[in-house]
Amino acid sequence: MAGAVGGDAAIEGRRPHVVIVGGGFGGLAAAKALDGAPVDVTLIDKRNHHLFQPLLYQVATAGLSPADIAGSIRAILARQKNVRVLLDRVYGVDQASRRVILGDGEPLAYDWLILATGATHSYFGRDDWAPFAPGVKTIDDATAIRRRVLLALERAETETDEDKRKALLTFVVIGGGPTGVEMAGAIAELARQSVSMDFRHITPHCSRILLLQRGDRVLQSFPPALSEKARKGLEELGVEVRLDADVTHIDADGVVVDGERIDAGTTIWAAGVMASRAAEWLGCKGDRAGRVPVDADLHPAGDQAIFVIGDTAACTDATGRALPGVAPVAKQQGQHAARAIRAALHGRTVPPFRYRDYGNMATIGRSRAIADFGRLRVTGLPAWVLWCVAHIWFLTGHRNRISVGITWLWSYLTYQRGARLITGDVAPDLPATRELAPALHRNPPVMPEFILAE
């Protein structure tokens, strides 16, 4: 228990200091739950914004803009007088002296430390695939994928070689979990419905979307009947679902799956995650995903001054089942850590952490979703409405809720996606420009002279 920790602060006549590393769901929930507590809180993150990751795929598929699903951490916590925010990177934890090692600032002392550092992509030992099959964990990831998808459509509009055109209009999503399923469905809607109204040479049947799942069904955290419903929903949208698919190679031009070469203009990775380096910081052995094993109070072995939560923690429920890496788990763990610290300030303890599972939802596409609430299972339009309401509700900030709600309503009524922006210098990437560049260099165009009237 954490009850004995924090006594040094009282002896020294100062307020206990709580350091939170990570401004995701877990870290932010912990900081909010410590509002008004007699402690000083420092939240450290290498980015200045909190990101609603469940909707990142919509940024990647031009459904939402980045500002719709992100908010300034400082603005979110501005009214909490006992909280300060540091924009910095953590490089380690000195448990003996209770200090956090920062990239730019001086080491930061703590009485309690909450590690909520999240996870990143895992390519299962094939990190060389990363440049060709990006994952979606940050806004930068999402906007980069959006650029790839939209550029593929733009190039296909003018491509005269049929084989190259087919490759440009082939989109491969690897991984059949919620992110992969939602991404594949969103790309199908974008490539087969939304853009077909704006392009003159791309019809709804030009594009090919493949979802490759290594297991025997998609959405394996759902009951088999709902997984099958999701698979059929994807196929109705035009997604080609391949189960028990073994991807053995990925390069800039496509993938090799089960010995078959598939040329693809865009490949997206949604097959695995790896926790941050927190296990290395704490000198302990992580599980297969690099997560830190924790006890029932969310402490790593032998250190009651530290809580490890969210995707960083390898935690099980009362039945021994590993808790999933989803937002509700992280938020409840962050709140538990804050309660434990509040109790310790008064010499009390709290019961062990217990996750309350309120259900599981995933969307497949427009008016298609599945929801599992235990005995109650919902599919189709009712599940999609529930999914929309839940995601709008859990967004941070009223502005984001209103913006996303209006955007989704407009998209539902018009089939249009309002964030189809290709950022950066597009011209050098276009094949025609690369071919013309040498000639333009040798014979630069003569610019006409203009007479400016006074």
Short mmCIF file of C-alpha atoms in Angstrom, two decimals:
data_model
loop_
_atom_site.label_atom_id
_atom_site.label_comp_id
_atom_site.label_asym_id
_atom_site.label_seq_id
_atom_site.Cartn_x
_atom_site.Cartn_y
_atom_site.Cartn_z
CA MET A 1 0.00 0.00 0.00
CA ALA A 2 1.01 3.64 -0.42
CA GLY A 3 0.11 4.70 3.09
CA ALA A 4 3.66 5.08 4.40
CA VAL A 5 4.93 7.13 1.47
CA GLY A 6 4.99 10.92 1.70
CA GLY A 7 6.19 11.20 5.28
CA ASP A 8 9.43 12.91 4.23
CA ALA A 9 7.47 15.88 2.92
CA ALA A 10 5.67 16.33 6.23
CA ILE A 11 8.97 16.19 8.14
CA GLU A 12 10.48 18.82 5.85
CA GLY A 13 7.42 21.04 6.18
CA ARG A 14 6.53 21.03 2.51
CA ARG A 15 3.60 19.73 0.50
CA PRO A 16 4.05 16.26 -0.98
CA HIS A 17 4.93 16.26 -4.67
CA VAL A 18 3.16 13.98 -7.17
CA VAL A 19 4.79 13.61 -10.58
CA ILE A 20 2.69 12.24 -13.44
CA VAL A 21 4.47 11.17 -16.61
CA GLY A 22 2.11 11.17 -19.60
CA GLY A 23 -0.88 13.33 -20.50
CA GLY A 24 -3.03 10.59 -21.96
CA PHE A 25 -6.27 9.22 -20.54
CA GLY A 26 -4.67 7.76 -17.41
CA GLY A 27 -2.36 10.65 -16.56
CA LEU A 28 -5.04 13.26 -17.14
CA ALA A 29 -7.58 11.32 -15.05
CA ALA A 30 -5.08 11.13 -12.18
CA ALA A 31 -4.30 14.85 -12.37
CA LYS A 32 -8.00 15.78 -12.38
CA ALA A 33 -8.73 13.46 -9.45
CA LEU A 34 -6.05 15.24 -7.40
CA ASP A 35 -7.75 18.61 -7.84
CA GLY A 36 -7.89 20.32 -4.44
CA ALA A 37 -5.75 17.69 -2.71
CA PRO A 38 -3.00 19.03 -0.38
CA VAL A 39 -0.28 18.03 -2.85
CA ASP A 40 1.65 19.70 -5.65
CA VAL A 41 1.25 17.93 -8.98
CA THR A 42 3.60 18.11 -11.96
CA LEU A 43 2.42 16.53 -15.21
CA ILE A 44 5.17 15.87 -17.77
CA ASP A 45 4.56 15.11 -21.43
CA LYS A 46 6.70 15.39 -24.56
CA ARG A 47 3.70 16.89 -26.38
CA ASN A 48 1.60 19.83 -25.29
CA HIS A 49 -1.74 18.24 -26.12
CA HIS A 50 -4.02 15.50 -24.90
CA LEU A 51 -5.13 13.26 -27.75
CA PHE A 52 -8.35 11.29 -28.05
CA GLN A 53 -6.71 8.28 -29.69
CA PRO A 54 -9.88 6.26 -30.44
CA LEU A 55 -10.73 8.78 -33.17
CA LEU A 56 -7.25 9.11 -34.69
CA TYR A 57 -8.27 6.86 -37.58
CA GLN A 58 -10.86 9.48 -38.57
CA VAL A 59 -8.12 12.07 -38.91
CA ALA A 60 -6.15 9.57 -41.01
CA THR A 61 -9.15 9.09 -43.31
CA ALA A 62 -10.08 12.80 -43.59
CA GLY A 63 -13.20 12.53 -41.46
CA LEU A 64 -12.00 14.91 -38.73
CA SER A 65 -9.27 17.51 -38.38
CA PRO A 66 -6.55 17.10 -35.71
CA ALA A 67 -7.93 19.98 -33.62
CA ASP A 68 -11.25 18.13 -33.28
CA ILE A 69 -9.72 15.35 -31.17
CA ALA A 70 -6.93 17.14 -29.33
CA GLY A 71 -6.73 19.81 -26.66
CA SER A 72 -4.00 21.72 -24.87
CA ILE A 73 -3.03 19.99 -21.63
CA ARG A 74 -2.37 23.36 -20.03
CA ALA A 75 -5.84 24.59 -20.99
CA ILE A 76 -7.50 21.42 -19.69
CA LEU A 77 -5.81 21.75 -16.30
CA ALA A 78 -5.70 25.56 -16.15
CA ARG A 79 -8.19 25.84 -13.28
CA GLN A 80 -6.36 23.37 -11.05
CA LYS A 81 -4.12 25.58 -8.96
CA ASN A 82 -2.08 22.69 -7.56
CA VAL A 83 -1.05 21.41 -11.02
CA ARG A 84 1.74 22.56 -13.30
CA VAL A 85 2.57 21.18 -16.74
CA LEU A 86 6.09 20.56 -18.11
CA LEU A 87 6.83 20.04 -21.79
CA ASP A 88 9.79 17.67 -21.59
CA ARG A 89 10.91 14.12 -22.26
CA VAL A 90 11.62 11.61 -19.47
CA TYR A 91 14.74 9.49 -19.81
CA GLY A 92 14.70 7.52 -16.59
CA VAL A 93 13.67 7.12 -12.96
CA ASP A 94 16.11 7.12 -10.02
CA GLN A 95 14.11 5.09 -7.52
CA ALA A 96 16.74 5.30 -4.78
CA SER A 97 16.60 9.09 -4.59
CA ARG A 98 13.02 9.35 -5.93
CA ARG A 99 13.83 11.53 -8.91
CA VAL A 100 12.69 11.64 -12.52
CA ILE A 101 15.45 12.24 -15.07
CA LEU A 102 14.40 14.81 -17.69
CA GLY A 103 15.78 15.60 -21.11
CA ASP A 104 16.02 19.39 -20.70
CA GLY A 105 15.36 20.24 -17.07
CA GLU A 106 17.01 19.27 -13.81
CA PRO A 107 16.02 15.94 -12.20
CA LEU A 108 12.61 16.27 -10.58
CA ALA A 109 12.05 14.91 -7.06
CA TYR A 110 8.81 13.13 -6.22
CA ASP A 111 6.97 11.66 -3.25
CA TRP A 112 4.66 9.71 -5.53
CA LEU A 113 5.19 8.92 -9.20
CA ILE A 114 2.47 7.90 -11.66
CA LEU A 115 3.78 6.42 -14.91
CA ALA A 116 1.20 6.68 -17.69
CA THR A 117 3.50 6.70 -20.70
CA GLY A 118 1.31 4.70 -23.10
CA ALA A 119 2.44 2.54 -25.98
CA THR A 120 3.75 2.72 -29.52
CA HIS A 121 3.74 0.43 -32.57
CA SER A 122 5.22 -3.05 -32.47
CA TYR A 123 6.32 -4.75 -35.68
CA PHE A 124 7.23 -8.00 -33.92
CA GLY A 125 10.91 -7.69 -34.68
CA ARG A 126 10.49 -6.29 -38.20
CA ASP A 127 11.10 -2.61 -37.54
CA ASP A 128 12.32 -2.27 -41.13
CA TRP A 129 8.64 -2.40 -42.14
CA ALA A 130 7.84 0.81 -40.26
CA PRO A 131 8.58 3.29 -43.10
CA PHE A 132 6.31 1.38 -45.48
CA ALA A 133 3.45 0.52 -43.10
CA PRO A 134 2.98 3.34 -40.58
CA GLY A 135 0.77 2.89 -37.54
CA VAL A 136 -1.60 5.40 -35.98
CA LYS A 137 -0.64 6.56 -32.49
CA THR A 138 -0.07 10.30 -32.87
CA ILE A 139 -1.46 13.23 -34.83
CA ASP A 140 1.71 13.18 -36.94
CA ASP A 141 1.02 9.52 -37.78
CA ALA A 142 -2.58 10.28 -38.71
CA THR A 143 -1.82 13.27 -40.93
CA ALA A 144 0.99 11.34 -42.65
CA ILE A 145 -1.41 8.49 -43.46
CA ARG A 146 -4.05 10.97 -44.62
CA ARG A 147 -1.46 12.42 -46.99
CA ARG A 148 -0.63 8.96 -48.36
CA VAL A 149 -4.26 8.03 -48.90
CA LEU A 150 -5.26 11.28 -50.56
CA LEU A 151 -2.12 11.44 -52.73
CA ALA A 152 -2.80 7.90 -53.92
CA LEU A 153 -6.27 8.98 -55.05
CA GLU A 154 -4.93 12.13 -56.74
CA ARG A 155 -2.27 10.19 -58.63
CA ALA A 156 -4.72 7.50 -59.66
CA GLU A 157 -6.93 10.17 -61.24
CA THR A 158 -4.26 10.95 -63.84
CA GLU A 159 -2.38 7.64 -64.07
CA THR A 160 -2.64 6.07 -67.55
CA ASP A 161 -0.84 2.79 -66.80
CA GLU A 162 -3.54 0.38 -65.67
CA ASP A 163 -1.29 -1.70 -63.39
CA LYS A 164 0.08 1.37 -61.62
CA ARG A 165 -3.43 2.75 -61.26
CA LYS A 166 -4.67 -0.47 -59.67
CA ALA A 167 -1.77 -0.40 -57.21
CA LEU A 168 -2.46 3.21 -56.27
CA LEU A 169 -6.09 2.35 -55.56
CA THR A 170 -5.19 -0.68 -53.42
CA PHE A 171 -5.17 -0.03 -49.67
CA VAL A 172 -3.92 -2.70 -47.25
CA VAL A 173 -4.67 -2.59 -43.51
CA ILE A 174 -2.76 -5.12 -41.40
CA GLY A 175 -4.44 -6.09 -38.13
CA GLY A 176 -8.05 -6.97 -37.38
CA GLY A 177 -8.48 -5.31 -34.00
CA PRO A 178 -10.70 -2.25 -33.42
CA THR A 179 -8.22 0.15 -35.04
CA GLY A 180 -7.77 -2.03 -38.12
CA VAL A 181 -11.48 -2.68 -38.57
CA GLU A 182 -12.41 0.97 -38.13
CA MET A 183 -9.60 2.11 -40.43
CA ALA A 184 -10.55 -0.34 -43.19
CA GLY A 185 -14.21 0.65 -43.02
CA ALA A 186 -13.37 4.38 -43.10
CA ILE A 187 -11.03 3.98 -46.10
CA ALA A 188 -13.73 2.02 -47.92
CA GLU A 189 -16.22 4.81 -47.37
CA LEU A 190 -13.70 7.46 -48.42
CA ALA A 191 -12.46 5.68 -51.54
CA ARG A 192 -15.76 4.19 -52.67
CA GLN A 193 -18.30 6.84 -51.72
CA SER A 194 -17.01 10.27 -50.75
CA VAL A 195 -14.33 10.88 -53.39
CA SER A 196 -16.19 9.19 -56.24
CA MET A 197 -18.40 12.29 -56.41
CA ASP A 198 -15.39 14.62 -56.77
CA PHE A 199 -13.10 12.65 -59.09
CA ARG A 200 -13.92 12.07 -62.74
CA HIS A 201 -12.01 8.83 -63.32
CA ILE A 202 -12.46 7.05 -59.98
CA THR A 203 -15.68 5.09 -59.64
CA PRO A 204 -16.91 3.36 -56.45
CA HIS A 205 -15.59 0.03 -57.76
CA CYS A 206 -12.09 1.16 -58.72
CA SER A 207 -10.63 0.89 -55.23
CA ARG A 208 -9.57 -2.29 -53.47
CA ILE A 209 -9.36 -2.38 -49.67
CA LEU A 210 -7.87 -5.41 -47.92
CA LEU A 211 -7.93 -6.14 -44.19
CA LEU A 212 -5.35 -8.78 -43.23
CA GLN A 213 -5.86 -10.56 -39.91
CA ARG A 214 -3.48 -13.20 -38.65
CA GLY A 215 -6.12 -14.77 -36.39
CA ASP A 216 -9.23 -16.70 -37.32
CA ARG A 217 -11.60 -13.75 -36.82
CA VAL A 218 -11.59 -9.97 -36.56
CA LEU A 219 -12.26 -8.15 -33.27
CA GLN A 220 -11.20 -11.11 -31.13
CA SER A 221 -12.06 -9.26 -27.89
CA PHE A 222 -15.74 -9.47 -28.91
CA PRO A 223 -17.97 -12.57 -28.85
CA PRO A 224 -17.67 -14.67 -32.05
CA ALA A 225 -21.18 -13.76 -33.23
CA LEU A 226 -20.37 -10.03 -33.12
CA SER A 227 -17.01 -10.63 -34.81
CA GLU A 228 -18.79 -12.36 -37.66
CA LYS A 229 -21.27 -9.51 -37.87
CA ALA A 230 -18.39 -7.08 -38.17
CA ARG A 231 -16.74 -9.14 -40.90
CA LYS A 232 -19.93 -9.22 -42.95
CA GLY A 233 -20.40 -5.48 -42.43
CA LEU A 234 -16.90 -4.81 -43.77
CA GLU A 235 -17.52 -6.99 -46.80
CA GLU A 236 -20.76 -5.12 -47.51
CA LEU A 237 -18.66 -1.94 -47.62
CA GLY A 238 -16.37 -3.56 -50.17
CA VAL A 239 -13.52 -4.55 -47.84
CA GLU A 240 -11.79 -7.83 -48.66
CA VAL A 241 -11.21 -9.55 -45.31
CA ARG A 242 -8.51 -12.23 -45.19
CA LEU A 243 -8.29 -14.32 -42.05
CA ASP A 244 -5.33 -16.45 -40.96
CA ALA A 245 -3.24 -14.21 -43.21
CA ASP A 246 0.52 -14.41 -42.77
CA VAL A 247 2.32 -11.24 -43.87
CA THR A 248 5.96 -12.07 -44.63
CA HIS A 249 7.20 -8.94 -46.39
CA ILE A 250 6.36 -5.25 -46.69
CA ASP A 251 8.06 -2.69 -48.92
CA ALA A 252 7.30 0.61 -50.63
CA ASP A 253 5.31 -1.09 -53.38
CA GLY A 254 3.11 -3.45 -51.38
CA VAL A 255 3.05 -6.61 -49.28
CA VAL A 256 3.56 -10.34 -49.54
CA VAL A 257 0.86 -12.34 -47.78
CA ASP A 258 0.68 -16.15 -47.81
CA GLY A 259 3.18 -16.15 -50.68
CA GLU A 260 1.11 -13.79 -52.83
CA ARG A 261 2.47 -10.42 -53.90
CA ILE A 262 -0.05 -7.57 -53.57
CA ASP A 263 0.95 -4.24 -55.07
CA ALA A 264 -0.48 -1.44 -52.96
CA GLY A 265 -0.09 2.32 -52.89
CA THR A 266 -0.89 2.52 -49.17
CA THR A 267 -0.19 0.03 -46.37
CA ILE A 268 -1.24 0.74 -42.78
CA TRP A 269 -0.12 -1.14 -39.66
CA ALA A 270 -2.67 -1.90 -36.92
CA ALA A 271 -1.38 -5.26 -35.74
CA GLY A 272 0.49 -4.70 -32.50
CA VAL A 273 1.68 -2.31 -29.83
CA MET A 274 4.71 -2.07 -27.56
CA ALA A 275 4.75 -0.28 -24.22
CA SER A 276 7.11 2.59 -23.47
CA ARG A 277 10.53 2.10 -21.83
CA ALA A 278 9.07 2.33 -18.31
CA ALA A 279 10.12 -1.25 -17.49
CA GLU A 280 13.70 -0.35 -18.37
CA TRP A 281 13.49 2.78 -16.21
CA LEU A 282 12.35 0.70 -13.24
CA GLY A 283 14.89 -2.07 -13.80
CA CYS A 284 12.25 -4.78 -14.08
CA LYS A 285 11.38 -7.34 -16.72
CA GLY A 286 8.38 -6.39 -18.82
CA ASP A 287 5.93 -8.79 -20.40
CA ARG A 288 5.95 -9.63 -24.13
CA ALA A 289 4.60 -6.17 -24.95
CA GLY A 290 7.11 -4.48 -22.64
CA ARG A 291 4.51 -3.61 -19.99
CA VAL A 292 5.44 -3.36 -16.32
CA PRO A 293 3.96 -6.10 -14.09
CA VAL A 294 2.03 -4.49 -11.24
CA ASP A 295 0.28 -5.74 -8.10
CA ALA A 296 -3.37 -5.25 -7.18
CA ASP A 297 -2.61 -1.68 -6.07
CA LEU A 298 -0.89 -0.82 -9.39
CA HIS A 299 2.59 -0.74 -7.83
CA PRO A 300 5.63 -2.33 -9.51
CA ALA A 301 7.38 -4.89 -7.35
CA GLY A 302 9.02 -3.38 -4.27
CA ASP A 303 8.10 0.28 -4.75
CA GLN A 304 4.93 1.66 -3.18
CA ALA A 305 5.82 5.23 -4.19
CA ILE A 306 5.18 4.42 -7.86
CA PHE A 307 1.95 3.67 -9.71
CA VAL A 308 2.05 2.26 -13.24
CA ILE A 309 -1.19 2.62 -15.21
CA GLY A 310 -2.78 2.35 -18.64
CA ASP A 311 -0.95 0.75 -21.56
CA THR A 312 2.26 0.86 -19.51
CA ALA A 313 0.96 -1.64 -16.94
CA ALA A 314 0.51 -5.40 -17.19
CA CYS A 315 -2.56 -5.72 -15.00
CA THR A 316 -5.13 -8.49 -14.54
CA ASP A 317 -8.66 -8.56 -13.21
CA ALA A 318 -10.05 -10.77 -10.43
CA THR A 319 -10.28 -13.75 -12.80
CA GLY A 320 -6.66 -13.42 -13.94
CA ARG A 321 -7.59 -12.05 -17.36
CA ALA A 322 -5.26 -9.38 -18.69
CA LEU A 323 -6.93 -5.98 -18.88
CA PRO A 324 -7.12 -4.51 -22.39
CA GLY A 325 -5.24 -1.41 -23.42
CA VAL A 326 -8.29 0.82 -23.75
CA ALA A 327 -9.16 4.27 -22.47
CA PRO A 328 -11.62 3.19 -19.73
CA VAL A 329 -8.96 1.01 -18.09
CA ALA A 330 -6.43 3.85 -18.08
CA LYS A 331 -8.92 6.38 -16.72
CA GLN A 332 -10.09 4.12 -13.89
CA GLN A 333 -6.49 3.28 -12.97
CA GLY A 334 -5.56 6.97 -12.92
CA GLN A 335 -8.49 7.70 -10.62
CA HIS A 336 -7.51 4.78 -8.37
CA ALA A 337 -3.94 6.05 -8.05
CA ALA A 338 -5.24 9.49 -7.06
CA ARG A 339 -7.60 7.98 -4.47
CA ALA A 340 -4.74 5.94 -3.03
CA ILE A 341 -2.58 9.06 -2.69
CA ARG A 342 -5.41 11.03 -1.06
CA ALA A 343 -5.98 8.19 1.40
CA ALA A 344 -2.27 7.90 2.18
CA LEU A 345 -2.17 11.59 3.13
CA HIS A 346 -4.50 10.71 6.01
CA GLY A 347 -2.81 7.44 6.94
CA ARG A 348 -5.48 5.29 5.27
CA THR A 349 -5.49 2.77 2.47
CA VAL A 350 -7.92 1.97 -0.32
CA PRO A 351 -9.16 -1.39 -1.59
CA PRO A 352 -7.22 -2.98 -4.46
CA PHE A 353 -7.93 -1.75 -7.97
CA ARG A 354 -10.93 -3.31 -9.62
CA TYR A 355 -11.82 -2.58 -13.23
CA ARG A 356 -15.48 -1.98 -13.99
CA ASP A 357 -16.20 -3.06 -17.54
CA TYR A 358 -19.13 -1.07 -18.92
CA GLY A 359 -19.02 -2.64 -22.36
CA ASN A 360 -17.11 -2.71 -25.61
CA MET A 361 -17.96 -1.02 -28.92
CA ALA A 362 -16.50 -0.80 -32.41
CA THR A 363 -17.72 0.90 -35.55
CA ILE A 364 -17.45 -0.62 -39.01
CA GLY A 365 -18.71 2.30 -41.05
CA ARG A 366 -21.69 4.49 -41.71
CA SER A 367 -24.65 3.17 -39.68
CA ARG A 368 -22.69 0.00 -38.90
CA ALA A 369 -21.30 -0.86 -35.48
CA ILE A 370 -21.33 -3.54 -32.80
CA ALA A 371 -21.66 -3.15 -29.04
CA ASP A 372 -21.18 -5.75 -26.32
CA PHE A 373 -22.64 -4.96 -22.91
CA GLY A 374 -22.47 -8.48 -21.53
CA ARG A 375 -25.92 -9.96 -21.80
CA LEU A 376 -27.03 -7.14 -24.08
CA ARG A 377 -25.58 -7.05 -27.59
CA VAL A 378 -26.45 -4.36 -30.11
CA THR A 379 -25.61 -4.18 -33.82
CA GLY A 380 -26.34 -1.98 -36.81
CA LEU A 381 -27.69 1.56 -36.63
CA PRO A 382 -28.58 1.51 -32.88
CA ALA A 383 -25.04 0.41 -32.02
CA TRP A 384 -23.60 3.07 -34.32
CA VAL A 385 -25.66 5.79 -32.62
CA LEU A 386 -24.48 4.55 -29.21
CA TRP A 387 -20.89 4.54 -30.45
CA CYS A 388 -21.19 8.14 -31.72
CA VAL A 389 -22.78 9.39 -28.49
CA ALA A 390 -20.19 7.65 -26.30
CA HIS A 391 -17.23 9.00 -28.25
CA ILE A 392 -18.60 12.54 -28.32
CA TRP A 393 -19.29 12.36 -24.59
CA PHE A 394 -15.75 11.27 -23.69
CA LEU A 395 -14.04 13.91 -25.82
CA THR A 396 -12.23 16.58 -23.81
CA GLY A 397 -13.83 20.02 -23.99
CA HIS A 398 -17.20 21.32 -25.13
CA ARG A 399 -15.74 22.83 -28.29
CA ASN A 400 -14.47 19.43 -29.46
CA ARG A 401 -17.79 17.75 -28.65
CA ILE A 402 -19.77 20.34 -30.60
CA SER A 403 -17.32 20.34 -33.52
CA VAL A 404 -17.24 16.55 -33.86
CA GLY A 405 -21.02 16.27 -33.50
CA ILE A 406 -21.66 18.83 -36.26
CA THR A 407 -19.00 17.30 -38.52
CA TRP A 408 -20.45 13.80 -38.17
CA LEU A 409 -23.98 15.04 -38.82
CA TRP A 410 -22.84 16.92 -41.93
CA SER A 411 -20.90 13.88 -43.18
CA TYR A 412 -23.86 11.59 -42.54
CA LEU A 413 -26.20 13.81 -44.55
CA THR A 414 -23.84 14.65 -47.42
CA TYR A 415 -21.40 11.68 -47.59
CA GLN A 416 -18.63 14.29 -47.68
CA ARG A 417 -15.44 14.43 -45.60
CA GLY A 418 -14.37 17.94 -44.76
CA ALA A 419 -10.71 17.37 -43.81
CA ARG A 420 -9.36 16.24 -47.19
CA LEU A 421 -6.25 18.41 -47.02
CA ILE A 422 -2.88 17.32 -48.42
CA THR A 423 -0.29 19.30 -46.49
CA GLY A 424 3.31 19.85 -47.49
CA ASP A 425 4.91 20.29 -50.90
CA VAL A 426 2.94 17.97 -53.14
CA ALA A 427 4.53 18.66 -56.53
CA PRO A 428 7.93 16.95 -56.01
CA ASP A 429 6.15 13.71 -55.15
CA LEU A 430 4.13 13.58 -58.36
CA PRO A 431 5.59 11.32 -61.08
CA ALA A 432 4.91 13.87 -63.83
CA THR A 433 6.86 16.53 -61.96
CA ARG A 434 9.84 14.24 -61.41
CA GLU A 435 9.99 13.47 -65.14
CA LEU A 436 9.69 17.11 -66.15
CA ALA A 437 12.14 18.48 -63.59
CA PRO A 438 15.36 17.97 -65.65
CA ALA A 439 13.81 19.55 -68.74
CA LEU A 440 12.52 22.51 -66.77
CA HIS A 441 15.97 22.99 -65.30
CA ARG A 442 17.59 23.06 -68.76
CA ASN A 443 14.90 25.27 -70.33
CA PRO A 444 13.24 27.39 -67.66
CA PRO A 445 9.93 28.93 -68.76
CA VAL A 446 9.99 32.57 -69.80
CA MET A 447 7.75 34.57 -67.53
CA PRO A 448 5.68 37.34 -69.15
CA GLU A 449 6.31 40.91 -68.21
CA PHE A 450 3.54 42.84 -66.47
CA ILE A 451 3.00 46.57 -66.38
CA LEU A 452 1.69 47.68 -63.02
CA ALA A 453 -0.70 50.59 -63.22
CA GLU A 454 -0.12 53.34 -60.71
#
